[in-house]
PDB file of C-alpha atoms in Angstrom:
ATOM      1  CA  MET A   1      12.285  11.694   0.577  1.00  0.00           C
ATOM      2  CA  PRO A   2      11.602  12.108   4.292  1.00  0.00           C
ATOM      3  CA  GLU A   3      13.055   9.404   6.479  1.00  0.00           C
ATOM      4  CA  ILE A   4      10.658   7.084   8.287  1.00  0.00           C
ATOM      5  CA  SER A   5      11.356   3.928  10.216  1.00  0.00           C
ATOM      6  CA  ASN A   6      11.085   0.559   8.538  1.00  0.00           C
ATOM      7  CA  GLN A   7       8.326  -0.391  10.973  1.00  0.00           C
ATOM      8  CA  THR A   8       6.316   2.696   9.991  1.00  0.00           C
ATOM      9  CA  LEU A   9       6.813   1.871   6.320  1.00  0.00           C
ATOM     10  CA  ILE A  10       5.557  -1.673   6.908  1.00  0.00           C
ATOM     11  CA  ILE A  11       2.487  -0.428   8.778  1.00  0.00           C
ATOM     12  CA  ALA A  12       1.722   2.098   6.025  1.00  0.00           C
ATOM     13  CA  ILE A  13       2.006  -0.596   3.345  1.00  0.00           C
ATOM     14  CA  GLN A  14      -0.353  -2.886   5.251  1.00  0.00           C
ATOM     15  CA  ALA A  15      -2.852  -0.090   5.924  1.00  0.00           C
ATOM     16  CA  VAL A  16      -2.985   1.077   2.308  1.00  0.00           C
ATOM     17  CA  ALA A  17      -3.304  -2.513   1.077  1.00  0.00           C
ATOM     18  CA  ALA A  18      -6.247  -3.055   3.445  1.00  0.00           C
ATOM     19  CA  GLU A  19      -7.925   0.127   2.186  1.00  0.00           C
ATOM     20  CA  ILE A  20      -7.454  -0.972  -1.420  1.00  0.00           C
ATOM     21  CA  ARG A  21      -9.000  -4.378  -0.662  1.00  0.00           C
ATOM     22  CA  ALA A  22     -11.965  -2.766   1.102  1.00  0.00           C
ATOM     23  CA  LEU A  23     -12.559  -0.308  -1.740  1.00  0.00           C
ATOM     24  CA  ARG A  24     -12.360  -3.059  -4.351  1.00  0.00           C
ATOM     25  CA  GLU A  25     -14.807  -5.182  -2.357  1.00  0.00           C
ATOM     26  CA  ALA A  26     -17.226  -2.250  -2.133  1.00  0.00           C
ATOM     27  CA  MET A  27     -16.990  -1.728  -5.882  1.00  0.00           C
ATOM     28  CA  ALA A  28     -17.465  -5.414  -6.618  1.00  0.00           C
ATOM     29  CA  SER A  29     -20.586  -5.495  -4.459  1.00  0.00           C
ATOM     30  CA  GLY A  30     -21.966  -2.327  -6.020  1.00  0.00           C
ATOM     31  CA  GLU A  31     -21.896  -0.467  -2.713  1.00  0.00           C
ATOM     32  CA  ALA A  32     -19.178   2.031  -3.657  1.00  0.00           C
ATOM     33  CA  GLU A  33     -19.907   5.731  -3.667  1.00  0.00           C
ATOM     34  CA  PRO A  34     -18.755   7.729  -6.722  1.00  0.00           C
ATOM     35  CA  GLU A  35     -15.956   9.457  -4.784  1.00  0.00           C
ATOM     36  CA  GLU A  36     -14.546   6.086  -3.793  1.00  0.00           C
ATOM     37  CA  TYR A  37     -13.369   5.495  -7.352  1.00  0.00           C
ATOM     38  CA  GLN A  38     -11.002   8.468  -7.050  1.00  0.00           C
ATOM     39  CA  LEU A  39     -10.040   7.343  -3.567  1.00  0.00           C
ATOM     40  CA  LEU A  40      -9.084   3.934  -4.967  1.00  0.00           C
ATOM     41  CA  GLU A  41      -6.894   5.551  -7.629  1.00  0.00           C
ATOM     42  CA  ASP A  42      -5.215   7.663  -4.946  1.00  0.00           C
ATOM     43  CA  ARG A  43      -4.587   4.612  -2.755  1.00  0.00           C
ATOM     44  CA  ILE A  44      -3.164   2.639  -5.686  1.00  0.00           C
ATOM     45  CA  GLN A  45      -0.730   5.499  -6.391  1.00  0.00           C
ATOM     46  CA  ALA A  46       0.214   5.583  -2.703  1.00  0.00           C
ATOM     47  CA  ALA A  47       0.780   1.806  -2.778  1.00  0.00           C
ATOM     48  CA  GLU A  48       3.106   2.189  -5.758  1.00  0.00           C
ATOM     49  CA  ASP A  49       5.065   4.910  -3.949  1.00  0.00           C
ATOM     50  CA  LEU A  50       5.300   2.768  -0.820  1.00  0.00           C
ATOM     51  CA  GLU A  51       6.421  -0.263  -2.817  1.00  0.00           C
ATOM     52  CA  HIS A  52       9.196   1.801  -4.388  1.00  0.00           C
ATOM     53  CA  ALA A  53      10.329   3.043  -0.959  1.00  0.00           C
ATOM     54  CA  TYR A  54      10.218  -0.544   0.351  1.00  0.00           C
ATOM     55  CA  GLU A  55      12.368  -1.775  -2.535  1.00  0.00           C
ATOM     56  CA  ILE A  56      14.972   0.849  -1.663  1.00  0.00           C
ATOM     57  CA  ALA A  57      14.890  -0.097   2.033  1.00  0.00           C
ATOM     58  CA  ALA A  58      15.143  -3.802   1.205  1.00  0.00           C
ATOM     59  CA  ARG A  59      18.476  -3.214  -0.519  1.00  0.00           C
ATOM     60  CA  THR A  60      20.130  -2.301   2.779  1.00  0.00           C
ATOM     61  CA  VAL A  61      17.979  -3.804   5.551  1.00  0.00           C
ATOM     62  CA  ILE A  62      18.219  -7.458   6.458  1.00  0.00           C
ATOM     63  CA  ASN A  63      15.155  -9.476   7.530  1.00  0.00           C
ATOM     64  CA  LEU A  64      12.415  -7.370   5.956  1.00  0.00           C
ATOM     65  CA  PRO A  65       9.442  -9.545   5.081  1.00  0.00           C
ATOM     66  CA  PRO A  66       8.663  -9.964   1.376  1.00  0.00           C
ATOM     67  CA  TYR A  67       6.501  -7.127   0.041  1.00  0.00           C
ATOM     68  CA  ASP A  68       3.864  -9.561  -1.241  1.00  0.00           C
ATOM     69  CA  GLU A  69       3.520 -10.942   2.272  1.00  0.00           C
ATOM     70  CA  LEU A  70       2.776  -7.445   3.598  1.00  0.00           C
ATOM     71  CA  VAL A  71       0.018  -6.752   1.090  1.00  0.00           C
ATOM     72  CA  GLY A  72      -1.532 -10.189   1.411  1.00  0.00           C
ATOM     73  CA  THR A  73      -0.892 -11.520  -2.072  1.00  0.00           C
TER      74      THR A  73
END
């Protein structure tokens, strides 16, 4: 896996989580376009990949915030 900084990883996690929330809100309100359903699936897969990378980083880096805190859950 390519190396990225912990700060970049945190920003990516937060950005993908925000996109997922926005897409889910659009779907719940009935305003989602058909292509947004695929986009949501893609973002969920990206979130899973980022969570895995974060778990690996958390094993060796002190003071990382909890993952749930980053995604707003």
